[in-house]
Each structure stands twice: as C-alpha cells, then as structure tokens.
Amino acid sequence: MKNFLSIHDVEDLNNLITGGIIAKRNPFADQLLGKNKTIGLLFFNSSLRTRLSTQKAAQNLGLNVMMMNVGQDSWGLELEEGVVMNGDKAEHVKEAAAVIGRYCDIIAIRSFAELKDREKDYAEHIFQQFKKYSGRPVVNLESATRHPLQSLADCITIEEFRTKQRPKVVLTWLPHFKPLPQAVANSFCEWMNHMDVELVVTHPEGYDLAPEFVGKAQVIYDQKKALEGADFVYGKNWSSYQHYGQVLTQDYSWMIDEAKMALTDNGKFMHCLPVRRNMKVADEILDGHRSLVIDQAANREWSAQAVLKEILVGQLEE
Ligand code: AN0
Ligand code: CP
C-alpha cells in the first residue's frame, strides 16, 4: 500500500481486516518494522481516539511519532495557490508539506470538511497537496469526505460480532443541533458496500448522502421500518449534502433508545464516538449489553496498525 486515503487504496479488504485481527492477537510481532522511521501526525481538528490509537499503533510497529496541532502549535497554513499571502496565514502548504516530508517517512492528517463549499470540500484539496509536495505516503485520519481508519475498525468489529453469514446493517441518522460532516457516514457506506452485508440507510428527507457513497444500499426514510430485523445499528449525525452543510431538522424522535432497538433482531449498537448522550442515543443503550462503541474504539488501534504495517512493507519493497 502506498497511501491510505480511501478504500480505493486497499488491495485486498479481507487481508486488511485479518491483518487487524492478527495485530490484536500479537501487537508486537512487527516491532522492528518501523525502526528508525518516523510518522508525523498532523491535526487540523480535535481528536481523542484517532490521535491516541494511531500513535499507539505506530509505537507497536517501532515507529517514532511526531504530533502537531496545525495552526495552534505551528503557523497557520495557506492552502490556496497563487494568492498574495497578506492575511492571517504565515506559511504555505507547499513549503510546510515539503519540509515535513524531509522529517517524516509517513504523514497522517486530520482535516474536516468546512461545510461551506461542497465542491471544495469534496475535492480533498489538502490531501492532494500533501501527497504532491511531501513526496511521502499520506494517511487519512478523517478528511472532508471520508474516515477510512474508522471504517476499517467498524469492519473488524462487525467481523468479530456477527452471528450470521450476511448480517443486516442499518446506518441511521441521529439528531444534532450542530452541522457535522458526512465523512463517517460516507465512509461507512463505502466500506459496507464491499462487505457481505445487507446495507440499509435511514435518514429524514433532505439528508441523502452522495450516490457514489450510498452505492447499492437501500434507502428507507421510515426509521422504524428500516430497523426491523437489524443485526447492527450504526448511528451517526450528518448535515445535509444537497443543502450543503445545513441542519434541516433537529427531529429528536430520531434518537436511538431501547424501544427502537427492540425492533431489531437482538441488534448491536455502533457509533464512532464522540457521542452526545440522551440526544443522539439514550443512556440505556450506551450503558447496556447492546453497545459495541468501546470495542469499536479499541479496534481503532488495530485498524491503524494493519494500515501502517502495509505501508511500511510497501516501503521495504520499493
Ligand atoms: C466528527 C464528525 O462528525 O466527523 C468526528 C467524528 C469522528 N464529530 C464531531 O465533530 C462531533
Ligand atoms: N472516532 C474518532 O475518530 O474519534 P476522535 O475524533 O476522537 O479521533
């Protein structure tokens, strides 16, 4: 593997999932693979899981880790090409990426959607710039449109907890008053489309995700109908894609509680975290036997380790 920006960089999904499960059983089997190499973790936005699990995975592989909150620890980065830099950004991404590329063997980046200009967000400009100007492999720690390390951890979790060959997986929109990106939902759909599952997506009208991510999933606007017989219920809020970045409704009747989960087939509840309790999901679910959210978060370490291992192996073969 060269870069890890989306599922399109994955050669064999089953191998990658197995790689995560093997890393979980024996975390230090490859502790010499990253020796004398350095990974840079660049955060343009907040993080708990991504930051700690990626650092841990890198350390398990023997990598040195450098971490930076871009714009807070460092200079603010200008991303537009050809502009007169007389604003608040002191450094251009062209120099910054090239310099970081000299210090690091792998560069991992978190940069959320701004939710103002859909075309701009969906072009994933900053990831392309870092790829181009650093000359190093780039790993997506959540971009404007995708969160592939989360999706891989979700695949590992479903693989571990499924009781059927072809489980029913329902992605449900949850209420929130703030506009959140579509990245986690997009990515989850994209990866589930490559798994042997029956995928259903449910949300209020106006919240349809981009068709290229929905793929062959069935879209049902009636949440209760969608939940019937589900084995896994994956909750996430996202803002509108059509009316880009807008909160069209804050319909709190979309919250997941035990009455909703009772419609499932002994279904498990999944969420990438962080989650707002009793607004998106009731305490009784998060504190009960149905919740897989901590197992999912734990699997972030193994998804990151599987991906970093493939990139390091790829560098050895160059
Ligand atoms: C982010 C999002 O929705 O994309 C990160 C999730 C992993 N969530 C929030 O901003 C609350
Ligand atoms: N799920 C996830 O990516 O969490 P953080 O935003 O805390 O990294």
mmCIF file of C-alpha atoms and ligand atoms in Angstrom, residues 46 49-50 110 112 142 147 150 176 178-184 236-237 272-274 276 280 300, ligand 1:
data_model
loop_
_atom_site.group_PDB
_atom_site.id
_atom_site.type_symbol
_atom_site.label_atom_id
_atom_site.label_comp_id
_atom_site.label_asym_id
_atom_site.label_seq_id
_atom_site.Cartn_x
_atom_site.Cartn_y
_atom_site.Cartn_z
ATOM 1 C CA SER A 46 -9.728 17.886 17.694
ATOM 2 C CA ARG A 49 -9.389 8.165 19.539
ATOM 3 C CA THR A 50 -7.631 8.855 16.258
ATOM 4 C CA ARG A 110 -6.889 15.015 10.036
ATOM 5 C CA PHE A 112 -12.502 18.044 8.452
ATOM 6 C CA GLU A 142 -10.567 11.870 8.653
ATOM 7 C CA HIS A 147 -12.827 8.420 7.701
ATOM 8 C CA GLN A 150 -12.784 4.327 11.431
ATOM 9 C CA HIS A 176 -27.874 17.055 16.430
ATOM 10 C CA LYS A 178 -24.701 21.449 15.043
ATOM 11 C CA PRO A 179 -23.765 20.779 11.413
ATOM 12 C CA LEU A 180 -21.414 17.760 11.265
ATOM 13 C CA PRO A 181 -19.565 16.395 8.226
ATOM 14 C CA GLN A 182 -20.793 13.465 6.115
ATOM 15 C CA ALA A 183 -17.349 11.800 6.282
ATOM 16 C CA VAL A 184 -18.054 8.997 8.770
ATOM 17 C CA LYS A 236 -24.292 8.964 13.159
ATOM 18 C CA ASN A 237 -25.398 12.532 12.638
ATOM 19 C CA CYS A 272 -17.686 6.090 16.104
ATOM 20 C CA LEU A 273 -17.705 8.418 19.167
ATOM 21 C CA PRO A 274 -17.738 11.082 20.490
ATOM 22 C CA ARG A 276 -23.884 13.139 22.955
ATOM 23 C CA LYS A 280 -28.476 11.020 19.833
ATOM 24 C CA ARG A 300 -9.036 1.713 16.035
HETATM 25 C C1 AN0 B 1 -16.688 14.481 13.891
HETATM 26 C C2 AN0 B 1 -17.543 14.138 12.673
HETATM 27 O O1 AN0 B 1 -18.747 14.030 12.793
HETATM 28 O O2 AN0 B 1 -16.995 13.977 11.574
HETATM 29 C C3 AN0 B 1 -15.673 13.410 14.185
HETATM 30 C C4 AN0 B 1 -16.178 12.024 14.339
HETATM 31 C C5 AN0 B 1 -15.122 11.014 14.485
HETATM 32 N N1 AN0 B 1 -17.548 14.579 15.049
HETATM 33 C C6 AN0 B 1 -17.769 15.723 15.681
HETATM 34 O O3 AN0 B 1 -17.317 16.762 15.248
HETATM 35 C C7 AN0 B 1 -18.611 15.674 16.913
#
